[in-house]
């Protein structure tokens, strides 16, 4: 490493790591030996997505930006979990809390900020620490602590009704914990909203179940050993067992103060992001104060990091930061809110406003000299992309102002792309500008995915993915390529489904381990195993060599795993039709096994939840009903309405049809879940038009067959595949579709994506008109799978693997082993 | 019967009984001493033991999927390397234990030498 300058970075958060990335892309790896210190025990992660981690929408690993390996791969010495306590400027060294010290030639301070703790009485316990039950929301560890506490709390208070407080409240709510947001100001999010918007947001949050208390000043934390409540200035109190404090942030500026740098609200920097006192010390992120401003959002950090990198590497010693315009989005599930620029208008400003409180919609634009200087969009984001551009780029606005609020005549895509400045930020999570996407395309990327991987655009909250895709297509000028991996059946084997099927057939690969042996040289990919198991069963039927380790736990024990490691049991109730005798039996078994929760499901059957693995075989046996397959990637169920038997509108016997369908397709494994329904008339009471497959009776004894419908995470009305004349024909056509889907979809690709990808015209041509001459083959293959069907719950008496249903084997469990053999 | 086989180096060794209690490619939960542990038998060979519960939200690791020596938690798919205990999805480590096989195919776990 001799000859290289020593660059030390203090703070391994979003700004510090980004600055280093920018330095590396400018060839900084050649100039510097880099060491980074971060007092969190991780690599760098996307702090803004912590809210999603708290709600469980994302896993911690999904928000990692720079995994530990990244540092090693780029020759960076990472000291994670190590805190810098002192900078010795004359000696040019940093000191760590573990007695290590390191010399630097140049230093970057990127220590970010920490939560502001309001001066509450009783916040701190006798031992000088925050009382048990007090939480802040800044780091991954904070997130874990909040989640753990919320699970067992009855009521939580969140102090602070700003962006962070609301995101925290929404997260806590998800753990079935009552939440009160305590806000000092007169309305929520006073920084980003005006009073009317704040009021609408309040009702939206309340509708979600969050209690909001405004104009309340918290004065004390109640409770001796731990949090028992909050007391307010107005004399009131709120009993609660946890308090999340989200009352603002304070920059971590102490290192600057102690080493004699100029520090006001944060460490003061010049336009090159250099401390004004020391040319070898740069400061970036929330701990930097530039032209009197300290930023608390990520977008400015990206600009700062670029300037810093240009300057420190000598790539552009004139590079200068001029400050940022601020826009932000609230990432609360179920609330759409964007705010940018000024919130309150001045007398001479033009204000364009629309408000529909009942639907939770509010839009306000502040226009100054024909340019957008501020906007609030609540409850309807349809114009957000356009307005963000107009705001950031100072674009002239259309004369008809209502076009700014509503999609009357949408500004056409391509011409707007043309007009967009290269510096316009497309991905706000990862700070990727239009120009970066263009560069990536010019460097050879031809798919949206390749561009996303190269630039990280779209890999944060994902809300800009659509725009990234369109931009890539635009930059490629028609040369855009399809991303091959979107067609891989499973991620671990680079083959689209039809090719993989061919390979498996040609080489007679009958077990998952053989597939890996032959196709990947024996490298097993855990997450690809269940998909392969499903496909092999589809291809080989009874000649498939079943290896149980390839199955996900649900399909090893034929029940759905729950959050506490217990399982749920859903017996088959075809068509939703049951009998008093059956209900009695279920009730008795539920009592005997002390089933903690018995619930009617959305799929028209009964769920017994919270069953220990060891009790599954006994419970099934005593139920004496077949499995409802509610745990598998397989045919699930066919819902039905009452149909002709009792309903005065019924045109077709939907119940009988549903039962016939279930008898035929029960348990068939498939790339994704298949949920079906039949409806006795187009009133569609059983929601057949939004199922993977649905049959809706129409006048004349006929049935419309819908495919690719969805009403889960994704909502889509199905497409009509054909109109069938009889129950037999419904079942035949559904069967063709099912088999085609089984042979051609990617693993986990639900019918709603599959149908869209293939296109309904093509499906009709292949399945209804049989233009490729494969219909008979599909029917035959399906028939084979159907005749191989065995109720998996019969394994109750005959376990297939050793200790298949054992949760815990006792010490030295030789007896158990003997039994299992 | 748990058998304290060896106490030198301050470690504690317990017999977990025959290897055939665990099917190839899967894991099972065991009670050893006062600890709950998960023991795995990957297809690539070897026997590995870890703490029983996932550091994320307590998922039962023994019910996870194995690919080589990578273990995937059944609840939210955190990934771990069985050999080192490393959390592959985010950093940190889970506790691992050494398991040796006796001549008659019994697994003996060493509770003393776990990685931190
Ligand atoms: C039990 C039930 C909720 C209830 O109490 O009613 C349920 C429970 C679960 N649903 Fe569901 N869904 C249930 C009906 C539905 C329905 C309604 C329906 O089937 O008519 C839908 C909308 C239709 C659909 O499938 O899209 C539905 C859409 C989902 C989705 C979203 C899928 C999507 O791609 O849009 C998931 C998540 C997934 O599959 O990744 C999901 C996942 C789950 C899982 C399996 C989550 C999991 O992986 O553990 C839940 C299992 C709990 C358990 O262990 O029992 N569940 N889920 C319903 C069982 C129906 C049944 O008898 O089989
Ligand atoms: C829950 C949450 C949601 C957010 N949502 C948004 C959003 O939607 N949009 C948005 O724009 N912004 C959002 N933010 C703000 C955004 O995350 C911050 O602006 C950004 O992370 C600041 O980056 P930074 O590098 O300056 O600080 P950080 O990311 O905090 O990094 C600083 C790092 O330095 C470490 N450190 C501090 N002192 C030392 C020391 N002495 N020695 C070693 N290491 C040290 C810290 O532990 C930390 O890891 C959100 C923040 C949170 C907490
Ligand atoms: S869909 Fe038609 S037949 Fe079915 S219950 Fe409703 S009205 Fe009756
Ligand atoms: S409990 Fe293991 S990944 Fe969540």
PDB file of N, CA and C in Angstrom, chain B residues 65-107:
ATOM      1  N   UNK B  65     -34.360 -24.748   5.243  1.00  0.00           N
ATOM      2  CA  UNK B  65     -33.924 -25.436   4.018  1.00  0.00           C
ATOM      3  C   UNK B  65     -32.410 -25.373   3.951  1.00  0.00           C
ATOM      4  N   UNK B  66     -31.781 -26.452   3.480  1.00  0.00           N
ATOM      5  CA  UNK B  66     -30.333 -26.471   3.327  1.00  0.00           C
ATOM      6  C   UNK B  66     -29.934 -26.465   1.866  1.00  0.00           C
ATOM      7  N   UNK B  67     -28.900 -25.698   1.553  1.00  0.00           N
ATOM      8  CA  UNK B  67     -28.282 -25.764   0.228  1.00  0.00           C
ATOM      9  C   UNK B  67     -26.799 -25.770   0.492  1.00  0.00           C
ATOM     10  N   UNK B  68     -26.121 -26.898   0.286  1.00  0.00           N
ATOM     11  CA  UNK B  68     -24.737 -27.002   0.746  1.00  0.00           C
ATOM     12  C   UNK B  68     -24.746 -26.775   2.242  1.00  0.00           C
ATOM     13  N   UNK B  69     -23.841 -25.908   2.724  1.00  0.00           N
ATOM     14  CA  UNK B  69     -23.861 -25.626   4.163  1.00  0.00           C
ATOM     15  C   UNK B  69     -24.566 -24.309   4.455  1.00  0.00           C
ATOM     16  N   UNK B  70     -25.359 -23.836   3.494  1.00  0.00           N
ATOM     17  CA  UNK B  70     -26.155 -22.638   3.762  1.00  0.00           C
ATOM     18  C   UNK B  70     -27.526 -23.058   4.282  1.00  0.00           C
ATOM     19  N   UNK B  71     -27.927 -22.422   5.364  1.00  0.00           N
ATOM     20  CA  UNK B  71     -29.225 -22.721   5.967  1.00  0.00           C
ATOM     21  C   UNK B  71     -30.130 -21.514   5.786  1.00  0.00           C
ATOM     22  N   UNK B  72     -31.389 -21.767   5.396  1.00  0.00           N
ATOM     23  CA  UNK B  72     -32.348 -20.675   5.227  1.00  0.00           C
ATOM     24  C   UNK B  72     -33.454 -20.838   6.275  1.00  0.00           C
ATOM     25  N   UNK B  73     -33.655 -19.822   7.079  1.00  0.00           N
ATOM     26  CA  UNK B  73     -34.685 -19.886   8.124  1.00  0.00           C
ATOM     27  C   UNK B  73     -36.073 -19.983   7.494  1.00  0.00           C
ATOM     28  N   UNK B  74     -36.951 -20.822   8.042  1.00  0.00           N
ATOM     29  CA  UNK B  74     -38.257 -21.022   7.417  1.00  0.00           C
ATOM     30  C   UNK B  74     -39.188 -19.811   7.541  1.00  0.00           C
ATOM     31  N   UNK B  75     -38.910 -18.905   8.453  1.00  0.00           N
ATOM     32  CA  UNK B  75     -39.883 -17.822   8.624  1.00  0.00           C
ATOM     33  C   UNK B  75     -39.663 -16.637   7.679  1.00  0.00           C
ATOM     34  N   UNK B  76     -38.473 -16.054   7.685  1.00  0.00           N
ATOM     35  CA  UNK B  76     -38.292 -14.891   6.807  1.00  0.00           C
ATOM     36  C   UNK B  76     -37.010 -14.995   5.989  1.00  0.00           C
ATOM     37  N   UNK B  77     -36.528 -16.218   5.846  1.00  0.00           N
ATOM     38  CA  UNK B  77     -35.437 -16.494   4.914  1.00  0.00           C
ATOM     39  C   UNK B  77     -34.120 -15.795   5.216  1.00  0.00           C
ATOM     40  N   UNK B  78     -33.812 -15.572   6.475  1.00  0.00           N
ATOM     41  CA  UNK B  78     -32.432 -15.180   6.775  1.00  0.00           C
ATOM     42  C   UNK B  78     -31.554 -16.373   6.442  1.00  0.00           C
ATOM     43  N   UNK B  79     -30.320 -16.093   6.003  1.00  0.00           N
ATOM     44  CA  UNK B  79     -29.439 -17.189   5.625  1.00  0.00           C
ATOM     45  C   UNK B  79     -28.217 -17.239   6.540  1.00  0.00           C
ATOM     46  N   UNK B  80     -27.751 -18.445   6.790  1.00  0.00           N
ATOM     47  CA  UNK B  80     -26.628 -18.641   7.699  1.00  0.00           C
ATOM     48  C   UNK B  80     -25.646 -19.635   7.100  1.00  0.00           C
ATOM     49  N   UNK B  81     -24.374 -19.457   7.432  1.00  0.00           N
ATOM     50  CA  UNK B  81     -23.414 -20.486   7.054  1.00  0.00           C
ATOM     51  C   UNK B  81     -23.239 -21.409   8.254  1.00  0.00           C
ATOM     52  N   UNK B  82     -23.537 -22.682   8.060  1.00  0.00           N
ATOM     53  CA  UNK B  82     -23.505 -23.626   9.173  1.00  0.00           C
ATOM     54  C   UNK B  82     -22.100 -23.787   9.743  1.00  0.00           C
ATOM     55  N   UNK B  83     -21.097 -23.707   8.861  1.00  0.00           N
ATOM     56  CA  UNK B  83     -19.741 -23.980   9.319  1.00  0.00           C
ATOM     57  C   UNK B  83     -19.228 -22.852  10.206  1.00  0.00           C
ATOM     58  N   UNK B  84     -19.456 -21.622   9.808  1.00  0.00           N
ATOM     59  CA  UNK B  84     -18.887 -20.511  10.573  1.00  0.00           C
ATOM     60  C   UNK B  84     -19.905 -19.866  11.499  1.00  0.00           C
ATOM     61  N   UNK B  85     -21.191 -20.129  11.249  1.00  0.00           N
ATOM     62  CA  UNK B  85     -22.227 -19.463  12.035  1.00  0.00           C
ATOM     63  C   UNK B  85     -22.540 -18.078  11.525  1.00  0.00           C
ATOM     64  N   UNK B  86     -21.869 -17.665  10.464  1.00  0.00           N
ATOM     65  CA  UNK B  86     -22.048 -16.311   9.968  1.00  0.00           C
ATOM     66  C   UNK B  86     -23.473 -16.088   9.459  1.00  0.00           C
ATOM     67  N   UNK B  87     -24.033 -14.929   9.775  1.00  0.00           N
ATOM     68  CA  UNK B  87     -25.334 -14.562   9.225  1.00  0.00           C
ATOM     69  C   UNK B  87     -25.058 -13.955   7.852  1.00  0.00           C
ATOM     70  N   UNK B  88     -25.458 -14.644   6.810  1.00  0.00           N
ATOM     71  CA  UNK B  88     -25.074 -14.209   5.464  1.00  0.00           C
ATOM     72  C   UNK B  88     -25.938 -13.040   4.994  1.00  0.00           C
ATOM     73  N   UNK B  89     -27.026 -12.821   5.686  1.00  0.00           N
ATOM     74  CA  UNK B  89     -27.934 -11.764   5.272  1.00  0.00           C
ATOM     75  C   UNK B  89     -27.874 -10.593   6.213  1.00  0.00           C
ATOM     76  N   UNK B  90     -26.704 -10.090   6.519  1.00  0.00           N
ATOM     77  CA  UNK B  90     -26.740  -8.881   7.313  1.00  0.00           C
ATOM     78  C   UNK B  90     -25.646  -8.766   8.351  1.00  0.00           C
ATOM     79  N   UNK B  91     -24.905  -9.815   8.603  1.00  0.00           N
ATOM     80  CA  UNK B  91     -23.815  -9.687   9.546  1.00  0.00           C
ATOM     81  C   UNK B  91     -24.182 -10.268  10.892  1.00  0.00           C
ATOM     82  N   UNK B  92     -23.184 -10.508  11.689  1.00  0.00           N
ATOM     83  CA  UNK B  92     -23.403 -11.138  12.980  1.00  0.00           C
ATOM     84  C   UNK B  92     -23.206 -12.639  12.861  1.00  0.00           C
ATOM     85  N   UNK B  93     -23.437 -13.318  13.954  1.00  0.00           N
ATOM     86  CA  UNK B  93     -23.149 -14.736  14.006  1.00  0.00           C
ATOM     87  C   UNK B  93     -24.175 -15.458  14.852  1.00  0.00           C
ATOM     88  N   UNK B  94     -24.436 -16.702  14.541  1.00  0.00           N
ATOM     89  CA  UNK B  94     -25.205 -17.520  15.464  1.00  0.00           C
ATOM     90  C   UNK B  94     -24.236 -18.485  16.138  1.00  0.00           C
ATOM     91  N   UNK B  95     -24.674 -19.028  17.262  1.00  0.00           N
ATOM     92  CA  UNK B  95     -23.804 -19.957  17.976  1.00  0.00           C
ATOM     93  C   UNK B  95     -23.748 -21.286  17.222  1.00  0.00           C
ATOM     94  N   UNK B  96     -22.544 -21.788  17.047  1.00  0.00           N
ATOM     95  CA  UNK B  96     -22.410 -23.118  16.439  1.00  0.00           C
ATOM     96  C   UNK B  96     -21.705 -24.033  17.447  1.00  0.00           C
ATOM     97  N   UNK B  97     -21.912 -25.320  17.293  1.00  0.00           N
ATOM     98  CA  UNK B  97     -21.274 -26.292  18.177  1.00  0.00           C
ATOM     99  C   UNK B  97     -20.600 -27.347  17.330  1.00  0.00           C
ATOM    100  N   UNK B  98     -19.532 -27.913  17.883  1.00  0.00           N
ATOM    101  CA  UNK B  98     -18.864 -28.970  17.140  1.00  0.00           C
ATOM    102  C   UNK B  98     -19.556 -30.294  17.397  1.00  0.00           C
ATOM    103  N   UNK B  99     -19.772 -31.056  16.342  1.00  0.00           N
ATOM    104  CA  UNK B  99     -20.362 -32.387  16.528  1.00  0.00           C
ATOM    105  C   UNK B  99     -19.380 -33.407  15.964  1.00  0.00           C
ATOM    106  N   UNK B 100     -19.100 -34.455  16.730  1.00  0.00           N
ATOM    107  CA  UNK B 100     -18.266 -35.523  16.177  1.00  0.00           C
ATOM    108  C   UNK B 100     -19.074 -36.811  16.187  1.00  0.00           C
ATOM    109  N   UNK B 101     -18.712 -37.705  15.298  1.00  0.00           N
ATOM    110  CA  UNK B 101     -19.404 -38.989  15.225  1.00  0.00           C
ATOM    111  C   UNK B 101     -18.539 -40.055  15.876  1.00  0.00           C
ATOM    112  N   UNK B 102     -19.162 -40.872  16.718  1.00  0.00           N
ATOM    113  CA  UNK B 102     -18.398 -41.968  17.319  1.00  0.00           C
ATOM    114  C   UNK B 102     -18.359 -43.116  16.319  1.00  0.00           C
ATOM    115  N   UNK B 103     -17.566 -44.114  16.647  1.00  0.00           N
ATOM    116  CA  UNK B 103     -17.402 -45.247  15.740  1.00  0.00           C
ATOM    117  C   UNK B 103     -18.737 -45.925  15.439  1.00  0.00           C
ATOM    118  N   UNK B 104     -19.673 -45.948  16.413  1.00  0.00           N
ATOM    119  CA  UNK B 104     -20.951 -46.608  16.119  1.00  0.00           C
ATOM    120  C   UNK B 104     -22.016 -45.627  15.641  1.00  0.00           C
ATOM    121  N   UNK B 105     -21.584 -44.484  15.106  1.00  0.00           N
ATOM    122  CA  UNK B 105     -22.541 -43.624  14.432  1.00  0.00           C
ATOM    123  C   UNK B 105     -23.361 -42.742  15.358  1.00  0.00           C
ATOM    124  N   UNK B 106     -22.918 -42.586  16.617  1.00  0.00           N
ATOM    125  CA  UNK B 106     -23.613 -41.661  17.494  1.00  0.00           C
ATOM    126  C   UNK B 106     -23.028 -40.251  17.335  1.00  0.00           C
ATOM    127  N   UNK B 107     -23.926 -39.269  17.488  1.00  0.00           N
ATOM    128  CA  UNK B 107     -23.442 -37.899  17.418  1.00  0.00           C
ATOM    129  C   UNK B 107     -23.083 -37.440  18.816  1.00  0.00           C
TER     130      UNK B 107
END
